[in-house]
GROMACS .gro file of C-alpha atoms in nm:
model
  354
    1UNK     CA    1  -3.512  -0.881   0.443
    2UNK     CA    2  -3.180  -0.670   0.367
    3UNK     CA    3  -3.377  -0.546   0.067
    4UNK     CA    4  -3.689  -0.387   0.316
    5UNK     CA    5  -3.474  -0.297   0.641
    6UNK     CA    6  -3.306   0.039   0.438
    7UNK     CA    7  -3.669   0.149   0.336
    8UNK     CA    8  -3.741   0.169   0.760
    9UNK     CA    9  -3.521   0.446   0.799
   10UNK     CA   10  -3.680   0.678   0.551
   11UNK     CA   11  -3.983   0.617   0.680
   12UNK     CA   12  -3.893   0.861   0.947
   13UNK     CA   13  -3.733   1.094   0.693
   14UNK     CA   14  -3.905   1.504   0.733
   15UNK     CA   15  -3.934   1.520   0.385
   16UNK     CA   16  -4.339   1.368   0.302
   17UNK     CA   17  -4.197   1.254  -0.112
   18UNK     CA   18  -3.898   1.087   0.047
   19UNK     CA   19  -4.156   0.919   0.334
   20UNK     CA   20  -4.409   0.858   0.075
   21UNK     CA   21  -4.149   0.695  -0.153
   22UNK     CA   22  -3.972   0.475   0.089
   23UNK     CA   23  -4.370   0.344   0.222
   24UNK     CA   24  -4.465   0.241  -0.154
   25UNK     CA   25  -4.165   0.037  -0.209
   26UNK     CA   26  -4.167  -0.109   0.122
   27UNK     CA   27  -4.560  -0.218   0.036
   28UNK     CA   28  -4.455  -0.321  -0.304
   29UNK     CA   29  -4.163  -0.560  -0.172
   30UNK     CA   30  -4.364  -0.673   0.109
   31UNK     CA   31  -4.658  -0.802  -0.146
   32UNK     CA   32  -4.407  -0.944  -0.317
   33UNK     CA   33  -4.273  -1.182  -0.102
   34UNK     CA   34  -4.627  -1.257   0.056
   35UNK     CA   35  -4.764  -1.356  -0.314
   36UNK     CA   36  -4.472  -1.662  -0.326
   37UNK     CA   37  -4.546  -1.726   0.027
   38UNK     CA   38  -4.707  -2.087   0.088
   39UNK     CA   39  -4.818  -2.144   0.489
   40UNK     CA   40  -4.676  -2.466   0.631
   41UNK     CA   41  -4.901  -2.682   0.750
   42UNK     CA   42  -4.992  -2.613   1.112
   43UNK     CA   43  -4.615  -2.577   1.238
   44UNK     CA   44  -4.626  -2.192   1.263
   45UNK     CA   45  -4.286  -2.184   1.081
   46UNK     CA   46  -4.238  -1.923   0.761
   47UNK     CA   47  -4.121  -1.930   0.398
   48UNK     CA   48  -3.985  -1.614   0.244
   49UNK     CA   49  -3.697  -1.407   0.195
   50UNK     CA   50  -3.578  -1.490   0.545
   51UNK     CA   51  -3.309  -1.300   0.748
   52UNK     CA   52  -3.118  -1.332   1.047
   53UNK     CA   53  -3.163  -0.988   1.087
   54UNK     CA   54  -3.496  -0.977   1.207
   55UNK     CA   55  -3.278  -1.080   1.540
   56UNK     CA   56  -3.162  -0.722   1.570
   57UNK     CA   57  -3.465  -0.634   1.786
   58UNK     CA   58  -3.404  -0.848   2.074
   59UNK     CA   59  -3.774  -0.819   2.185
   60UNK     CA   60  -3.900  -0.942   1.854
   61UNK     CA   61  -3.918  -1.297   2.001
   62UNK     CA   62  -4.127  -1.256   2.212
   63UNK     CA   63  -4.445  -1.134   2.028
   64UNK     CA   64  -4.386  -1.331   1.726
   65UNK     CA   65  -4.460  -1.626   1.947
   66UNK     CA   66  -4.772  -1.495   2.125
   67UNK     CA   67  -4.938  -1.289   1.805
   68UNK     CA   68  -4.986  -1.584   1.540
   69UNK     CA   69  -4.874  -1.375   1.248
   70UNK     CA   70  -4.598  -1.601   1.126
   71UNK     CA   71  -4.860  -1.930   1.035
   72UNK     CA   72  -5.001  -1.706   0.736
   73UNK     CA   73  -4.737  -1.458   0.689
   74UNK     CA   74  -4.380  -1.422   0.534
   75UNK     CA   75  -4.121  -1.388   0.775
   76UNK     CA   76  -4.072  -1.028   0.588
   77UNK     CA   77  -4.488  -0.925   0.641
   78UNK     CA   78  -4.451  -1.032   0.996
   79UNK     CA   79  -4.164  -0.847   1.096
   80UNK     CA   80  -4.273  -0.528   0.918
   81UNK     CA   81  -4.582  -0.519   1.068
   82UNK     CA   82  -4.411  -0.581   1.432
   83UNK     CA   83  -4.186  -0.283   1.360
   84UNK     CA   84  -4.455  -0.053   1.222
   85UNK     CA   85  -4.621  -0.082   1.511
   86UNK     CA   86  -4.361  -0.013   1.732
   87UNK     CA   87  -4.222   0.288   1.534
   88UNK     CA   88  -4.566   0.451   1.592
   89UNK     CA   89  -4.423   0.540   1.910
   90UNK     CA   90  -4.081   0.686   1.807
   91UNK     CA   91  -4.044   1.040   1.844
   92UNK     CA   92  -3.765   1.091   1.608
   93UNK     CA   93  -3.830   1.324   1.357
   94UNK     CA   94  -4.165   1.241   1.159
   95UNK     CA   95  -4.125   0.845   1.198
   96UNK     CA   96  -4.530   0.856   1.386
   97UNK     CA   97  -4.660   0.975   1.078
   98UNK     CA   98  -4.416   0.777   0.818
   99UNK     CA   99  -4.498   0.464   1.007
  100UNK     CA  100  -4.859   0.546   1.008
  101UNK     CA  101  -4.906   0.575   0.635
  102UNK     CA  102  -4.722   0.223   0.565
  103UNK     CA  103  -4.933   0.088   0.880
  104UNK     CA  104  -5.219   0.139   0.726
  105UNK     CA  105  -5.163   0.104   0.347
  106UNK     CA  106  -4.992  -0.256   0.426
  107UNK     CA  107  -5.293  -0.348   0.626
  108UNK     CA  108  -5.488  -0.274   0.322
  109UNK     CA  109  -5.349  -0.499   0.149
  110UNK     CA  110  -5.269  -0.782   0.266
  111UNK     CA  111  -5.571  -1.050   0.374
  112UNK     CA  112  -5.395  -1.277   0.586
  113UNK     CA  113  -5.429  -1.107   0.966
  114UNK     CA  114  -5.722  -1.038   1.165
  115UNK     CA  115  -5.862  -0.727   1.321
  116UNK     CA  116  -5.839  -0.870   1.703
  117UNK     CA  117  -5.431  -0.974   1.618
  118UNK     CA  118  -5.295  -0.619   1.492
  119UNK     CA  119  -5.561  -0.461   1.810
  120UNK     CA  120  -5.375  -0.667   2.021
  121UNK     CA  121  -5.049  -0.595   1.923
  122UNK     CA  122  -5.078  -0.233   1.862
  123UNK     CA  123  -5.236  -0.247   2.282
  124UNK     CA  124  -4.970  -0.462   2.410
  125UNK     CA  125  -4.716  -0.227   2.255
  126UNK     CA  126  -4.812   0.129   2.356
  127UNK     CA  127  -4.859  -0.017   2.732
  128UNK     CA  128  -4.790   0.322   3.018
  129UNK     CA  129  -4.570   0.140   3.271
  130UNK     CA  130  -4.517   0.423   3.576
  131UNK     CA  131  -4.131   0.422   3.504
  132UNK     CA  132  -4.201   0.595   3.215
  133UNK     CA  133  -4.156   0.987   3.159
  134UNK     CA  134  -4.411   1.219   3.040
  135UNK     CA  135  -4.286   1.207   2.702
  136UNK     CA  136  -4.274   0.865   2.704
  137UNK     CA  137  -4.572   0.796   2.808
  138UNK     CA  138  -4.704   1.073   2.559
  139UNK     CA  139  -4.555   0.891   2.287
  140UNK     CA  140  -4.725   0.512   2.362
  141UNK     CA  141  -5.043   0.716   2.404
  142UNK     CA  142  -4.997   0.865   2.029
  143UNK     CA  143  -4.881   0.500   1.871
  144UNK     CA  144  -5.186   0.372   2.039
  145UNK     CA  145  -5.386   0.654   1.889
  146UNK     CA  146  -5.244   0.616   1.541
  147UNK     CA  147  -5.179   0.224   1.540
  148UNK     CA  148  -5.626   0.222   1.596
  149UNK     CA  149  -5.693   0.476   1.325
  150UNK     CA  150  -5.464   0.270   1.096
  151UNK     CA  151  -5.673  -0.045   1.154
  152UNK     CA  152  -5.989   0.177   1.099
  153UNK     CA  153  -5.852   0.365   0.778
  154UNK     CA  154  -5.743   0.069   0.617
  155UNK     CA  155  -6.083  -0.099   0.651
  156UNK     CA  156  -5.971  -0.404   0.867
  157UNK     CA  157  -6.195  -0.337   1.078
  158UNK     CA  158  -6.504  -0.447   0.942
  159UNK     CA  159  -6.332  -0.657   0.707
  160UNK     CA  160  -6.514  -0.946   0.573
  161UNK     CA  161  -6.390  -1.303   0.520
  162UNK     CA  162  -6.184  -1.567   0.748
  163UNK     CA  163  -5.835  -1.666   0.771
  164UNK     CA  164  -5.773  -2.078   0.754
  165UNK     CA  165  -5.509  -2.040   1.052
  166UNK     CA  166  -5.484  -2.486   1.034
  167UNK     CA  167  -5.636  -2.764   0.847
  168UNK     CA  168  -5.914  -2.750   1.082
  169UNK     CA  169  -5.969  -2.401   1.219
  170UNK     CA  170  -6.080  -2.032   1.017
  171UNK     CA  171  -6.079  -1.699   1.248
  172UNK     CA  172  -6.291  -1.419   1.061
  173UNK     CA  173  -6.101  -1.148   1.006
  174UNK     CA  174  -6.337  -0.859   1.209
  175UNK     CA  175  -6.550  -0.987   1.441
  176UNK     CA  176  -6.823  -0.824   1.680
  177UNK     CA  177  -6.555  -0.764   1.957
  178UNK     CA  178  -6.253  -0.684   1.760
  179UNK     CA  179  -6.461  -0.386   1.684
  180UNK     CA  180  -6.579  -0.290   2.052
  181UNK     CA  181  -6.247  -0.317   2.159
  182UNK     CA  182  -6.143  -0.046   1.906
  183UNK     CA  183  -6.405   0.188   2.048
  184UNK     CA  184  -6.317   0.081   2.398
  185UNK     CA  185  -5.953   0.187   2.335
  186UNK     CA  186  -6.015   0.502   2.198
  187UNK     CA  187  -6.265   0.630   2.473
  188UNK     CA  188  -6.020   0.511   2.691
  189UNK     CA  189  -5.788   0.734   2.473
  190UNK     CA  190  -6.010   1.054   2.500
  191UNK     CA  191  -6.070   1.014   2.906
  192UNK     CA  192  -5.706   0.988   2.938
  193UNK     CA  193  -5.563   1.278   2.786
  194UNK     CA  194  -5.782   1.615   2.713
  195UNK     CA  195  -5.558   1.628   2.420
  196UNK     CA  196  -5.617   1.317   2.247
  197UNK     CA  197  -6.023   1.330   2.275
  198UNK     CA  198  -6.095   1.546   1.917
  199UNK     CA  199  -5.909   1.313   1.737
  200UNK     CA  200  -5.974   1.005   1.972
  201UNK     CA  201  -6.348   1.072   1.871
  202UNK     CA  202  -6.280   1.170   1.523
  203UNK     CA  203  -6.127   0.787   1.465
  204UNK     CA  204  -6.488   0.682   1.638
  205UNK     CA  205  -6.666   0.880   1.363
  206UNK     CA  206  -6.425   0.731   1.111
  207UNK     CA  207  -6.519   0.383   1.243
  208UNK     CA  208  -6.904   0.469   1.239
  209UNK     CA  209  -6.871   0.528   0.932
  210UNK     CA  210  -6.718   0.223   0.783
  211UNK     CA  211  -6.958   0.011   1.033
  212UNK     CA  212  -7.239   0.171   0.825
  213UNK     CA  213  -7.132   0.105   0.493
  214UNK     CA  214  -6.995  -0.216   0.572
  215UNK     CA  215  -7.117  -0.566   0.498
  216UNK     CA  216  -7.055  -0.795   0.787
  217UNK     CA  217  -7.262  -0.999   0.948
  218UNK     CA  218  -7.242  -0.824   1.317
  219UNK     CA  219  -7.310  -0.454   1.175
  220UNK     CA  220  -7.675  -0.439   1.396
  221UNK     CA  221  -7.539  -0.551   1.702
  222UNK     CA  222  -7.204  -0.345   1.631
  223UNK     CA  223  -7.439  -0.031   1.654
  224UNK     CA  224  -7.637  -0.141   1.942
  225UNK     CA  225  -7.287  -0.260   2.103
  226UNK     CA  226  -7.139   0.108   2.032
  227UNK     CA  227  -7.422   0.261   2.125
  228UNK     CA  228  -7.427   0.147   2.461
  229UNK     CA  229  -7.114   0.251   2.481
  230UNK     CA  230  -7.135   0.578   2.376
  231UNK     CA  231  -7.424   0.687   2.576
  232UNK     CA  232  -7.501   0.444   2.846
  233UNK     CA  233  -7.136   0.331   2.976
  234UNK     CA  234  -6.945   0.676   2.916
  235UNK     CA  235  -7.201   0.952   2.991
  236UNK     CA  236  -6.946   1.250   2.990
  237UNK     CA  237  -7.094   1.501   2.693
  238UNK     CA  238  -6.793   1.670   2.528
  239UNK     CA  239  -6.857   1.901   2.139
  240UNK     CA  240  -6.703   1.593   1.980
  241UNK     CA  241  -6.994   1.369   2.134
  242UNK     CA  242  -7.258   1.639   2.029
  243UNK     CA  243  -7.138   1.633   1.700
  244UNK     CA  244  -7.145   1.220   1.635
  245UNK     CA  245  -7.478   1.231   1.849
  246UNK     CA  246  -7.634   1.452   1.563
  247UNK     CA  247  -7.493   1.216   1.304
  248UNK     CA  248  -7.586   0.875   1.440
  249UNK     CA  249  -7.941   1.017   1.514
  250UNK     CA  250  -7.996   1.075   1.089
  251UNK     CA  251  -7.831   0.753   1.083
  252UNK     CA  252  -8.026   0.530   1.324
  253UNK     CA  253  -8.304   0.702   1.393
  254UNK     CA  254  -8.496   0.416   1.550
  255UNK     CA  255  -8.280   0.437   1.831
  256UNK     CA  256  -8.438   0.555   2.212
  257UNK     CA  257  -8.250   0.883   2.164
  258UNK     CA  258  -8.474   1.034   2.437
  259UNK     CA  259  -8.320   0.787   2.705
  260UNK     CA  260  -7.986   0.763   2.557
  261UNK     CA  261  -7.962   1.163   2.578
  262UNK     CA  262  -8.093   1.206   2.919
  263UNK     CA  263  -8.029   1.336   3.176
  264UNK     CA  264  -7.813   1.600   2.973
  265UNK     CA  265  -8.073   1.689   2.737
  266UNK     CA  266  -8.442   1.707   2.803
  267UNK     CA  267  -8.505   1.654   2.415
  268UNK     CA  268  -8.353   1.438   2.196
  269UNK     CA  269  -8.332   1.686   1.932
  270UNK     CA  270  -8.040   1.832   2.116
  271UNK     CA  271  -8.080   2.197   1.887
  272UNK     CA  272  -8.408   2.229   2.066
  273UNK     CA  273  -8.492   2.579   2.207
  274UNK     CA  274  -8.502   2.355   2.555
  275UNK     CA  275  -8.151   2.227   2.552
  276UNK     CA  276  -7.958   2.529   2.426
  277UNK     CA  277  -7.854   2.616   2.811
  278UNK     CA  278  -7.698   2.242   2.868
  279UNK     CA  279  -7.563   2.296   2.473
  280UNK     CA  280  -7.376   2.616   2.540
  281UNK     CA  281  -7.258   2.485   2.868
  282UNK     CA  282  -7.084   2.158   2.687
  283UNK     CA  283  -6.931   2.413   2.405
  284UNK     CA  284  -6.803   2.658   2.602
  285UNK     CA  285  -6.613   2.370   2.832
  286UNK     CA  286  -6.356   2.359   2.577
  287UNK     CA  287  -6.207   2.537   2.247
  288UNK     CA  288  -6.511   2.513   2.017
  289UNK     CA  289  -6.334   2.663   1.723
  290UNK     CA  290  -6.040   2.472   1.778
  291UNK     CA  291  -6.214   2.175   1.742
  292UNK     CA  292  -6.389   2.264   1.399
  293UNK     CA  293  -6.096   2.369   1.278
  294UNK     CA  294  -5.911   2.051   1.345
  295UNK     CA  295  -6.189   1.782   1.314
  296UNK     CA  296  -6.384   1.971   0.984
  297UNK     CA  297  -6.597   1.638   0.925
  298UNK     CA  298  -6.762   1.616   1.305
  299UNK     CA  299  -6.745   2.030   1.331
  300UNK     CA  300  -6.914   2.075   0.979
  301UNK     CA  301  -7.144   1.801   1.018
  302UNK     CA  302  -7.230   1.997   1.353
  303UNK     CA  303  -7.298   2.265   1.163
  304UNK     CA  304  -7.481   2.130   0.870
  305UNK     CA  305  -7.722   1.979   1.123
  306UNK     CA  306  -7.812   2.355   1.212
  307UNK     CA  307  -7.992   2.385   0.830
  308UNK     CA  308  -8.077   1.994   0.800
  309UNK     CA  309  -8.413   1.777   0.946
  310UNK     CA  310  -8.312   1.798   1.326
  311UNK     CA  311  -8.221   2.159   1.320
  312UNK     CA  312  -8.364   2.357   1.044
  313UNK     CA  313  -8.686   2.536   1.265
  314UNK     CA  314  -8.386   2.629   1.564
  315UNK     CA  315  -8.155   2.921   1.506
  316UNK     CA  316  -8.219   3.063   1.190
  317UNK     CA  317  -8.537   3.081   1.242
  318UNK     CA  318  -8.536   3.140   1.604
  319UNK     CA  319  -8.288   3.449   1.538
  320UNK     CA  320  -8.455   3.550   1.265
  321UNK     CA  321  -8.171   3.579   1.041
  322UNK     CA  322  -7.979   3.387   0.745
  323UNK     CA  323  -7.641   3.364   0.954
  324UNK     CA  324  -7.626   2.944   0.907
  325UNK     CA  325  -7.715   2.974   0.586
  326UNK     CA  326  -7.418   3.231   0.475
  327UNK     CA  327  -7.235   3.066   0.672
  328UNK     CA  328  -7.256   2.735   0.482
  329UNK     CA  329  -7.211   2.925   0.132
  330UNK     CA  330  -6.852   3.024   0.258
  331UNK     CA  331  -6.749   2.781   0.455
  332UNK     CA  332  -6.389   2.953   0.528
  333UNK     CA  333  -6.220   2.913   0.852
  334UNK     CA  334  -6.263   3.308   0.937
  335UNK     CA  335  -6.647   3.248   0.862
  336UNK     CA  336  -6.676   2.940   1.085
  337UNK     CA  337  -6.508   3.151   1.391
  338UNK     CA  338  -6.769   3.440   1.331
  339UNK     CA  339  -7.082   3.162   1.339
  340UNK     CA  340  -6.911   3.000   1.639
  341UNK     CA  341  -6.908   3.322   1.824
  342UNK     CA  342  -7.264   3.414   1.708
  343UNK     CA  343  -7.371   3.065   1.797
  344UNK     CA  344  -7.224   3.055   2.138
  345UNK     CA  345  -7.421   3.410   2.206
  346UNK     CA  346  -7.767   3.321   2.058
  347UNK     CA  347  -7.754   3.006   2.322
  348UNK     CA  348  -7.636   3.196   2.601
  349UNK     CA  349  -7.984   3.421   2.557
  350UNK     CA  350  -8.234   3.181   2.641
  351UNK     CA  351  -8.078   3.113   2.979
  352UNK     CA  352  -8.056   3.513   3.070
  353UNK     CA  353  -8.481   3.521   3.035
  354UNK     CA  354  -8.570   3.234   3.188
   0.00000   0.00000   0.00000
């Protein structure tokens, strides 16, 4: 391990080559030693490079015992992971976002840990205990945050395949409620903190997205699952929630989207003439061109929805002009703010004749 330990420390360096650097020869040592790595049989104990200094982190004991990833892993894999997980919450120069990257490339790679064990561990870590400080709970809150989205990004989430943990036992690697506790976690995220919904939501989109174009065996009742808890356990409407709405609709358009809308929206076309009053009202509760800016994929696919099958006979045609349509040739950040602004005040007409 005295060959990977160094490579830790520039993962939190502020220059992105020297990050980038240190997380691709971390990776490339870490496969490595998992390639020559041969389980033992059902003992839990670990071949590898070995060190005593994994012992330098005196809580490191504990969760190796409890999170199972030393019966398939080297002793090197194991620790790294442990670490990267808890450096997700340092606040020392750029070490969230070095950590991040070899996070999620490493679980990428490697085939021999399970969605629900890295879930678990990232949770367990980035636990608020009321002795903490606001900026330490702020920074459990963001490894939580980032530790999900690297399980998402790096596809272990609906990863297929099982793990032979013993002679006489497999665990699949993603399973139905591995993947309900990632959504779970990251509403809880966006309820908890204003400031970590858009990108709380924009991980949900992410893991939409891989559900759909995934090949595991629980992908129908993964959407029904999410679903439910989208729309029917967390009923708060937010411009994040509008936006995924309008994409899961093209998606799964079997769905009851009249029911699952309601009571917020009396059609479940939610660009309909009849819901731009409850539309505007959910926009203008928060920075609307803040939130395109930052999330482009949920606020362009907001806005592509304006010219596609649920919303092409609404505001162009209602306003009688071509303003989504330029708007979509340009698509520049000055442009977006303009439509915003234009949108906001096309939807606040309805409600001033009626």
């Amino acid at each position: 391990m005295s060959t990977t330990l160094p490579l830790f420390w520039h993962l939190s360096s502020a220059s992105k080559k020297e990050r980038l650097d240190a997380s691709v020869k971390l990776i490339g040592a870490l496969e490595q030693f998992q390639s020559q790595f041969v389980p033992a049989n059902n003992s839990g104990a670990t071949s590898g490079s070995g060190s005593d200094e994994e012992d330098e982190d005196e809580d490191e004991e504990g969760p190796s015992k409890s999170d199972a990833l030393d019966l398939l892993n080297v002793q090197d894999v194991s620790y790294s992971i442990r670490r990267l997980v808890r450096g997700l919450a340092s606040p020392r120069e750029s070490s969230r976002l070095g950590f991040a990257v070899a996070l999620t490339e490493l679980l990428s790679r490697i085939q021999t840990v399970t969605c629900s064990q890295i879930v678990a561990l990232i949770v367990n870590g980035s636990k608020v205990q009321s002795s903490m400080s606001g900026q330490e709970e702020r920074d459990v809150l963001f490894a939580r945050l980032f530790g999900l989205t690297a399980v998402v990004q790096s596809g272990l989430v609906v990863r297929t395949g099982t793990l032979n943990t013993s002679a006489s036992s497999a665990a699949d690697a993603s399973t139905l409620s591995s993947f309900e506790e990632v959504i779970k976690e990251l509403l809880f995220l966006g309820e908890k903190k204003s400031w970590l919904r858009e990108s709380a939501w924009w991980t949900i989109n992410l893991a939409m997205d891989a559900l759909k174009d995934s090949q595991v065996a629980w992908r129908d009742d993964a959407v029904l699952k999410t679903i439910q808890q989208l729309f029917v356990d967390y009923d708060i409407w937010s411009p994040e929630k509008v936006a995924l709405t309008l994409k899961l609709q093209g998606s799964y358009p079997d769905q009851d989207w009249r029911k699952l809308c309601s009571p917020a929206f009396k059609n479940p076309d939610l660009l309909h003439i009849g819901n731009l009053q409850n539309l505007a009202r959910i926009l203008k509760a928060t920075d609307v061109q803040t939130f395109v800016q930052s999330n482009p994929q949920l606020g362009f696919a907001l806005i592509l929805q304006l010219t596609g099958v649920n919303g092409n006979h609404q505001f162009d045609k209602l306003t009688k002009t071509k303003t989504v349509e330029n708007i979509l040739t340009s698509l520049d950040t000055e442009g977006i703010k303009k439509y915003i602004e234009y949108l906001l005040g096309q939807m606040n007409g309805p409600s001033q004749t009626t």
